[in-house]
Tab-separated table of C-alpha atoms in Angstrom:
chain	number	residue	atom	x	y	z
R	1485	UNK	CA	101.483	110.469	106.495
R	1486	UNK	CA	104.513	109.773	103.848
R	1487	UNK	CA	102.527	107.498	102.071
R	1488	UNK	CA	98.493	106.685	100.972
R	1489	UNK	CA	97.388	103.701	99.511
R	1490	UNK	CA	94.472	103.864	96.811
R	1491	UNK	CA	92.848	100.465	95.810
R	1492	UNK	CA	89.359	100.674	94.504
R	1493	UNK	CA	87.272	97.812	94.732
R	1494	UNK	CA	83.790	96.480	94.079
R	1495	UNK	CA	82.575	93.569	94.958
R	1496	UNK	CA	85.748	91.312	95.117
R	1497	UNK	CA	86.538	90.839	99.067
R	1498	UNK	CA	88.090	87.704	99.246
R	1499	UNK	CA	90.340	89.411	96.797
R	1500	UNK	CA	90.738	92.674	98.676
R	1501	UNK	CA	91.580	90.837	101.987
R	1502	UNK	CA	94.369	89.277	100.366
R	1503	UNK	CA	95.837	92.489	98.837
R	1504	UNK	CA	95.198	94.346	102.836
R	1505	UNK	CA	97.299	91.582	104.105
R	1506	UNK	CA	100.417	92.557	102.103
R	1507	UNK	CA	99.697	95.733	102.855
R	1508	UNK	CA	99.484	95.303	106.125
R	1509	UNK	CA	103.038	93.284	106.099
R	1510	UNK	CA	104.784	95.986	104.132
R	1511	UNK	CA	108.702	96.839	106.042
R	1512	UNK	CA	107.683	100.798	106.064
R	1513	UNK	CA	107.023	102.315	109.649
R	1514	UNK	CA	102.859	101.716	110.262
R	1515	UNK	CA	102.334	105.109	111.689
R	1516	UNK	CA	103.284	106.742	108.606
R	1517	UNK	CA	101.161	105.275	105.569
R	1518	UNK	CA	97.488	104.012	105.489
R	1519	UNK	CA	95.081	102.661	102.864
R	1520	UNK	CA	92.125	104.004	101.724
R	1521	UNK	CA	89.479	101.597	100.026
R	1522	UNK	CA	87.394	102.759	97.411
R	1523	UNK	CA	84.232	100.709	96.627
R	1524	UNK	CA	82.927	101.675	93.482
R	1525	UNK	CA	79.300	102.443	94.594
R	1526	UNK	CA	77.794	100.661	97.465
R	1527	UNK	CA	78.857	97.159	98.395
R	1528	UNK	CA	76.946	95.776	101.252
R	1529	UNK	CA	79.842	92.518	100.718
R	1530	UNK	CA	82.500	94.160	100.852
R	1531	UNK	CA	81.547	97.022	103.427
R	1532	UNK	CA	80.994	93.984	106.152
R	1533	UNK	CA	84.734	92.626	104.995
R	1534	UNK	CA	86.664	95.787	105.639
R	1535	UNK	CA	84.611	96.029	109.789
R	1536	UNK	CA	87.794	94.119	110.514
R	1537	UNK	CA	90.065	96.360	109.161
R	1538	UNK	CA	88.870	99.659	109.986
R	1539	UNK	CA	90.142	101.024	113.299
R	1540	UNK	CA	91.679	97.602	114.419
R	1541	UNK	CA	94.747	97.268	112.808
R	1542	UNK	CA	98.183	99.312	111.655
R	1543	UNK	CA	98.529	101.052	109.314
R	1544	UNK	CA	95.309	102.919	109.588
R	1545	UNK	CA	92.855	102.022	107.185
R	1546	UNK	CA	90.104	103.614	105.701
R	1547	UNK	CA	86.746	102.557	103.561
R	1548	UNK	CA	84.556	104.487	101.511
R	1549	UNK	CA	82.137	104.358	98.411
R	1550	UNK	CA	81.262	106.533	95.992
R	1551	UNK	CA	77.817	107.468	95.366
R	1552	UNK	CA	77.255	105.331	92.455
R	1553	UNK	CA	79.311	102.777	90.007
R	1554	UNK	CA	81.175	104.984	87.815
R	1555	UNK	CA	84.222	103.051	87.174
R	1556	UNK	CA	87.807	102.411	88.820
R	1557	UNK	CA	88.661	105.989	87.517
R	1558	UNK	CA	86.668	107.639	89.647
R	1559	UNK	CA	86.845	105.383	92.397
R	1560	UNK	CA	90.750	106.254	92.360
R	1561	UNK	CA	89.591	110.206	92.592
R	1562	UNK	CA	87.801	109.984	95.796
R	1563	UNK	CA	90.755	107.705	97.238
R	1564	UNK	CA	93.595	110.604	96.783
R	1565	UNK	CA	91.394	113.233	97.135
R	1566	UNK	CA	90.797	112.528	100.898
R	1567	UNK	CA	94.550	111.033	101.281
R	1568	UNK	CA	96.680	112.767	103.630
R	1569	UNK	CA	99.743	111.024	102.106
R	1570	UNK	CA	102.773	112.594	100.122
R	1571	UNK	CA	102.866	110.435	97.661
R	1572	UNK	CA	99.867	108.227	96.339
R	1573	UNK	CA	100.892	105.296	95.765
R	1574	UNK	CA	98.093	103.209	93.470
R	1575	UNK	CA	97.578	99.533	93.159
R	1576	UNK	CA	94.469	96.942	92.844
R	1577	UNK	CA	92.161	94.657	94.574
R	1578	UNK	CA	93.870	91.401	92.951
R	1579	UNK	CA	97.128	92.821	93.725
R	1580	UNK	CA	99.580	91.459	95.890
R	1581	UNK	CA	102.272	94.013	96.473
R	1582	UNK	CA	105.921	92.762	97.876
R	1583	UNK	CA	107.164	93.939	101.398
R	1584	UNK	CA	109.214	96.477	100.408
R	1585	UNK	CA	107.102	98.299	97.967
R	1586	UNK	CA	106.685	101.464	99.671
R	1587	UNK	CA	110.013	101.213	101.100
R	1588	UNK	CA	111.228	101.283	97.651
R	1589	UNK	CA	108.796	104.024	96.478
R	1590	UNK	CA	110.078	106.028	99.359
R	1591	UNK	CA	113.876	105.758	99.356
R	1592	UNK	CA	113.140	107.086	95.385
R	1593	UNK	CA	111.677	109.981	96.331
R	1594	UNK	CA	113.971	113.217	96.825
R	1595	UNK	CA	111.122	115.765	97.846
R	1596	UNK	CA	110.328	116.956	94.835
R	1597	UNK	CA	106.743	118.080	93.962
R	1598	UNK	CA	106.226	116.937	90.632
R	1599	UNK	CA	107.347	113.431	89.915
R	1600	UNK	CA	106.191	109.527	89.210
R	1601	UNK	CA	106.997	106.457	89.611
R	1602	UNK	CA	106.563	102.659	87.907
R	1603	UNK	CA	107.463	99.856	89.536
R	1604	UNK	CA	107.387	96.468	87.869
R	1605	UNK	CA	104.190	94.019	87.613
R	1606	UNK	CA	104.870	90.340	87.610
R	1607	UNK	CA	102.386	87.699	86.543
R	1608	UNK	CA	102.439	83.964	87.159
R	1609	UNK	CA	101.494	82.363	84.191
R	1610	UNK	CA	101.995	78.667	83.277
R	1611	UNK	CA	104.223	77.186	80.492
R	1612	UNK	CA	101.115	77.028	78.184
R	1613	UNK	CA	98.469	79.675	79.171
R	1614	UNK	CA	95.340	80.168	77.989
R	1615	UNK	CA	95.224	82.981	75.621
R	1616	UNK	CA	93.079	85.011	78.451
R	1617	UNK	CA	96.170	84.227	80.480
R	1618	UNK	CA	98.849	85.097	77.852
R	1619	UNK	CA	96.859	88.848	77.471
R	1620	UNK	CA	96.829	89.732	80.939
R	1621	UNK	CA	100.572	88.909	81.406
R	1622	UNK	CA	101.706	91.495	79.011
R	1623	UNK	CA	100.901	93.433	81.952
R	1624	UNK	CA	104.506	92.420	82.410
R	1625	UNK	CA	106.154	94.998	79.700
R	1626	UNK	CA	103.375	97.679	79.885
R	1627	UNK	CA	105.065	101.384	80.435
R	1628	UNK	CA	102.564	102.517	83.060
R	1629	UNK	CA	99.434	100.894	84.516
R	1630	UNK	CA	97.824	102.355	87.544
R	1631	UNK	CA	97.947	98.640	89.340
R	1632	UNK	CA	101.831	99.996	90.049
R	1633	UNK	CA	102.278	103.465	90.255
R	1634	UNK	CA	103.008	106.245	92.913
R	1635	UNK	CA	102.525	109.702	92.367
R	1636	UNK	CA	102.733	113.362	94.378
R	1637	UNK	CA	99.677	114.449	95.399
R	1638	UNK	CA	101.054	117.318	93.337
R	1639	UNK	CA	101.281	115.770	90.171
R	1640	UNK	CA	97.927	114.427	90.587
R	1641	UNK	CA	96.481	118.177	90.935
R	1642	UNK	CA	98.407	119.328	88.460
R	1643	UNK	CA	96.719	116.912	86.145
R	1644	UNK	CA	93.512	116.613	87.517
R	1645	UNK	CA	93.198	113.547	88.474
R	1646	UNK	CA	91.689	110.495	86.568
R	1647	UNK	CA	89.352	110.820	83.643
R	1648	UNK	CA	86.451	109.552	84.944
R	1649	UNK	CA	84.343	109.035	81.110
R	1650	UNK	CA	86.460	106.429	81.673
R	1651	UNK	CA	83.897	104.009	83.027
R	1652	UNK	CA	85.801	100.509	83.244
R	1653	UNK	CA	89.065	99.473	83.503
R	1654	UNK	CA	90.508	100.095	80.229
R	1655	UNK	CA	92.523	102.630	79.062
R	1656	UNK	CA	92.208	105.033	82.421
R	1657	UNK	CA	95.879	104.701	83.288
R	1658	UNK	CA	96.809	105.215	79.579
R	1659	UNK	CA	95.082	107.992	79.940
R	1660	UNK	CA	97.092	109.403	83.004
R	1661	UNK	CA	100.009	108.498	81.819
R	1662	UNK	CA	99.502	110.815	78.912
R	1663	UNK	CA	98.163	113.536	80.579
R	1664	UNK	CA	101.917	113.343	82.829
R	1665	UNK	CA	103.767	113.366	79.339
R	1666	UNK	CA	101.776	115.818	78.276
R	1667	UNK	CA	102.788	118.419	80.763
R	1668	UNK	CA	106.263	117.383	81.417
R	1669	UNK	CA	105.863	115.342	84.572
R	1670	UNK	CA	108.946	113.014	84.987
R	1671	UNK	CA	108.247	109.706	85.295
R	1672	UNK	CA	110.862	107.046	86.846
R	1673	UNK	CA	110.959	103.179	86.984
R	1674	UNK	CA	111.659	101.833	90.005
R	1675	UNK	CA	112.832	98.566	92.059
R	1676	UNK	CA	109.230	98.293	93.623
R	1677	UNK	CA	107.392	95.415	92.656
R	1678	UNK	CA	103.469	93.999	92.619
R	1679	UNK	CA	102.288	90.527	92.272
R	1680	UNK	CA	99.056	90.142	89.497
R	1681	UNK	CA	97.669	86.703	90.050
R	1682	UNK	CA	95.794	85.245	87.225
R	1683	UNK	CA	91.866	84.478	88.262
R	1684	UNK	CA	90.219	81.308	86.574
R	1685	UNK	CA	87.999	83.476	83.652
R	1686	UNK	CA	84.864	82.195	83.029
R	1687	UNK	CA	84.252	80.400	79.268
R	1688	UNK	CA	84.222	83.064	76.530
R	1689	UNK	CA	85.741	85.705	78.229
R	1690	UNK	CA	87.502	87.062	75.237
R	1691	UNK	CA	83.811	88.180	73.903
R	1692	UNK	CA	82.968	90.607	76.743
R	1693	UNK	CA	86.655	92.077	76.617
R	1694	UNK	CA	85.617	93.704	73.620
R	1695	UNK	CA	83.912	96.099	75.288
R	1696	UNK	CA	86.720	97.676	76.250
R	1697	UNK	CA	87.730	98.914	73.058
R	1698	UNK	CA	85.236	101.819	73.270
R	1699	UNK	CA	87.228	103.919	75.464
R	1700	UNK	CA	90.087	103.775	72.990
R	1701	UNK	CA	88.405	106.648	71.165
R	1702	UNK	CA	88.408	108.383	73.796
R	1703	UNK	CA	92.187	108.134	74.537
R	1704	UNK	CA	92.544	108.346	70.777
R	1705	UNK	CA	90.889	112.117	70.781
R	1706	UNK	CA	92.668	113.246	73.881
R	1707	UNK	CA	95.792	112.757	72.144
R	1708	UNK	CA	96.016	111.113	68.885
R	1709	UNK	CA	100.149	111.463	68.541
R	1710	UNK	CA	100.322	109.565	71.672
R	1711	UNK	CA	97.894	107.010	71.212
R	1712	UNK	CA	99.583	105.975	67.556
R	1713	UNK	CA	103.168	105.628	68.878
R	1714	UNK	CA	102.518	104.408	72.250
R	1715	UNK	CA	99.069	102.135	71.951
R	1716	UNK	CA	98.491	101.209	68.480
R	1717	UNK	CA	99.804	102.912	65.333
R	1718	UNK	CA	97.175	101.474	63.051
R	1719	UNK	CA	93.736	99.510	63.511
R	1720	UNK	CA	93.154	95.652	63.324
R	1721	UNK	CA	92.572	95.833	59.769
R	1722	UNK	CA	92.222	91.994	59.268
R	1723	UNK	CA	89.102	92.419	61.264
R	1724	UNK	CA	87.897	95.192	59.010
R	1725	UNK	CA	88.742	92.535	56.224
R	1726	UNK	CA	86.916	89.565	57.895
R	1727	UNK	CA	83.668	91.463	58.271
R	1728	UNK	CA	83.731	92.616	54.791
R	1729	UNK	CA	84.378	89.200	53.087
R	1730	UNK	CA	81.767	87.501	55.412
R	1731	UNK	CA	79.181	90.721	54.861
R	1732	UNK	CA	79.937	89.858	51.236
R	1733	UNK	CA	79.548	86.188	51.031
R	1734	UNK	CA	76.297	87.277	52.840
R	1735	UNK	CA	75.097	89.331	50.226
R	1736	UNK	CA	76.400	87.273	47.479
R	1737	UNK	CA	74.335	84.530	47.638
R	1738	UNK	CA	71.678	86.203	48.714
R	1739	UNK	CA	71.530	88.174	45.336
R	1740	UNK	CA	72.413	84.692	43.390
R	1741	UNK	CA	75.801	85.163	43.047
R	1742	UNK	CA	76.970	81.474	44.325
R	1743	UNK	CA	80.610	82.141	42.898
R	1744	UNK	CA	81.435	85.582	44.589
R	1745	UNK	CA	79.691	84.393	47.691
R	1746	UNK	CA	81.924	81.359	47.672
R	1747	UNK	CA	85.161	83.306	47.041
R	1748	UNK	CA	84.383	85.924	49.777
R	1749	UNK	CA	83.704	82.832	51.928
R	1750	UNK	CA	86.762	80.853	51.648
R	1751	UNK	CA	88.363	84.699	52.219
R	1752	UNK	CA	86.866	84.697	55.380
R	1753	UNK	CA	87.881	81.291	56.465
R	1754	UNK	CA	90.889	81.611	55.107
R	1755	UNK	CA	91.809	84.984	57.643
R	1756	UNK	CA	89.640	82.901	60.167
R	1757	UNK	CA	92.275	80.144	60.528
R	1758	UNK	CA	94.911	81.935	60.045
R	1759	UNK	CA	93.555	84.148	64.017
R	1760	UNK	CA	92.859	80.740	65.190
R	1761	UNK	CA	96.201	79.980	64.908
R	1762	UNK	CA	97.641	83.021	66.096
R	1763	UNK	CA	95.569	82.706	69.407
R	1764	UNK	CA	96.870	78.927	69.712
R	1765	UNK	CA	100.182	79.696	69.556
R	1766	UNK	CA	102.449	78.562	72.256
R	1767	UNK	CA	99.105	78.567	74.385
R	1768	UNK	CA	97.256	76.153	76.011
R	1769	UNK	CA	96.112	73.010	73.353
R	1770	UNK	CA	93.795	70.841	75.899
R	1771	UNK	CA	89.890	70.813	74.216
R	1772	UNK	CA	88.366	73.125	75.894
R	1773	UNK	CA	90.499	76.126	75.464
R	1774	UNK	CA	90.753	74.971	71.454
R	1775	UNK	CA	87.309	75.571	70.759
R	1776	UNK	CA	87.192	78.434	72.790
R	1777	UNK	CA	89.289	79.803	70.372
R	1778	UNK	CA	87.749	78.550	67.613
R	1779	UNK	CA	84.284	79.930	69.115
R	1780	UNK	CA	85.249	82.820	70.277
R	1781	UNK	CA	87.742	84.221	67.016
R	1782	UNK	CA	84.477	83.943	64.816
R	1783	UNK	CA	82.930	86.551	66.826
R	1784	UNK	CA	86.000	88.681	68.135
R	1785	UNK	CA	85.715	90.547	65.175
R	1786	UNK	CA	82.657	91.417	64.537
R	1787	UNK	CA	82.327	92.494	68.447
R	1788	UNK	CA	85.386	94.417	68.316
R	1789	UNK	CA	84.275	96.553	65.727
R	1790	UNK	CA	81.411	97.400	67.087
R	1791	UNK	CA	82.331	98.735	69.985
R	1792	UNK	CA	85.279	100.478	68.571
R	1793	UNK	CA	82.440	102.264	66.292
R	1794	UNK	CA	80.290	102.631	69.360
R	1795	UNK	CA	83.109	104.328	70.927
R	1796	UNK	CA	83.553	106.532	67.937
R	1797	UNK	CA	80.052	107.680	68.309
R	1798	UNK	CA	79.799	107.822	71.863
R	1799	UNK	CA	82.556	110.660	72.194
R	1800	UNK	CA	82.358	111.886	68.286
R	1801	UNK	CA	85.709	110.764	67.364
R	1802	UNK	CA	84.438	109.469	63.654
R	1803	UNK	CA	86.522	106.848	61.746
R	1804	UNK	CA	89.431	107.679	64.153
R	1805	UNK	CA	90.662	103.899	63.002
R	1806	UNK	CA	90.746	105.594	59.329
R	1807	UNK	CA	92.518	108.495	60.622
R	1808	UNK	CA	94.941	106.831	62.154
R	1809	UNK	CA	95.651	104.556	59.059
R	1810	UNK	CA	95.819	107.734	57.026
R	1811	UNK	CA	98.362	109.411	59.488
R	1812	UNK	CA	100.488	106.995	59.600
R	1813	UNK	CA	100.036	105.955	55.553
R	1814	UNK	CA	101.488	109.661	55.072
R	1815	UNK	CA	104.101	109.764	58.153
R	1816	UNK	CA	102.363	112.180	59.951
């Protein structure tokens, strides 16, 4: 084979079908790629879906699950470990890639046994998204994410693979795209393009995101240059500021204090409004998305800090937000 797919999956197969039939239309010769679908963990769904697939059409495709749910990160590991492909060429179940992305992928490559390539990600969004929307198109101008990427199987060993503490989708293609810097793989943009549709999210979506952030500590530890000049160079520190003015209108009144607690509490608004706003700019204004926002930016905070801290403790990477402030606060 020239070329294997990886798409992990889990539970999605309306999705998946959709992304098998671009595949499956791709202007490449269908003797010499095939797919490989990776559920994470067993999927009783999606393992009926893929009947169709397997064995009855070209390119060959392939199905298999991992043992248990341990995230898209491993999920991607058991793909290009049993590819027979060249190149590895990664995308996702809500992906729609264009006909000639592995033709493009392909023409780019010159043989050589360490190399990578990005191709571009375009999402549909309307004139005035929701702010869910809005976030997941800046898919657009991100430097690598594993939704568009093809690899050697080489550069993969060389690397190891994915991370897989990385046990949801955040922050495991950061993560590999690091570890390439990091030991001088090249990596090269290319005319090969992938369609990201936009999924209705359900109601306070924003809230759960914030899980996320946990794994950024993880990245952060792995390598903390890279992290502050390629992901963030410095924490959200108006959330830092909004939990301490609410925390101390809290305890203000509570210790009879009416005029500090006040003062703290008009802080708080004040830094409040001002996200609101942020979030409602040049997004969607209909009612329900406003007071989503409105809802959801109270708590945003609060959630996000707590899992950043979580993630702190979880891999022992204590008051990495600090360090970076102080790193950056002295030009490190």
């Amino acid at each position: 084979m020239k070329i294997s797919v990886v798409i992990p999956t889990y539970r999605r197969p309306q999705l998946l079908v959709r992304c098998l039939e671009a595949l499956v239309r791709q202007n490449f010769d269908k003797n010499e790629y095939e797919v490989i679908v990776v559920s994470d963990g067993p999927d009783q769904e999606t393992s009926e879906a893929m009947k169709f697939w397997i064995d009855t059409v070209i390119p060959k495709i392939r199905y298999i699950s991992t043992p248990g749910k341990k995230g898209p990160a491993a999920s991607r590991n058991a793909g290009w470990m049993n590819a027979t492909g060249h190149l590895i060429a990664f995308t996702d179940d809500d992906c729609l890639p264009s006909p000639n992305w592995l033709q493009a992928a392909w023409k780019a490559y010159k043989g050589e046994q360490l190399v990578v390539f990005t191709g571009k990600v375009i999402v549909p969004i309307p004139r005035y998204p929701t702010d869910y929307e809005r976030n997941i198109s800046k898919l657009e101008t991100a430097e690598f994410i594993t939704a568009n990427c093809i690899c050697t199987r080489q550069a993969l060993k060389c690397v190891g693979g994915f991370d897989e503490r990385f046990g949801m989708a955040w922050r495991e293609d950061s993560d590999l795209h690091f570890n390439f810097i990091s030991n001088e793989i090249p990596i090269h943009p290319i005319q090969a393009v992938v369609t990201h549709p936009i999924r209705e999210a359900p109601w306070g979506i924003s809230i759960k995101e914030q899980k996320k952030g946990l794994y950024n500590a993880l990245l952060y530890k792995k390598y903390p240059a890279l992290y502050r000049q390629r992901i963030k160079p410095h924490p959200s520190w108006n959330y830092y500021a909004m939990l301490l003015l609410f925390s101390g209108a809290v305890v203000f009144f509570a210790a009879g204090h009416p005029f500090k607690g006040l003062i703290s509490l008009l802080g708080w608004l004040t830094l409040l409004i001002a996200f609101i706003e942020k979030r409602l700019t040049d997004t969607s204004r209909c009612r329900k998305h406003v007071v989503e926002m409105i809802a959801t930016s109270v708590v945003i905070p609060f959630a996000s800090i707590f899992w950043q801290l979580y993630g702190s403790a979880k891999f022992r990477v204590w008051f990495f937000q600090i360090t970076v402030f102080i790193n950056v606060a002295f030009n490190y």
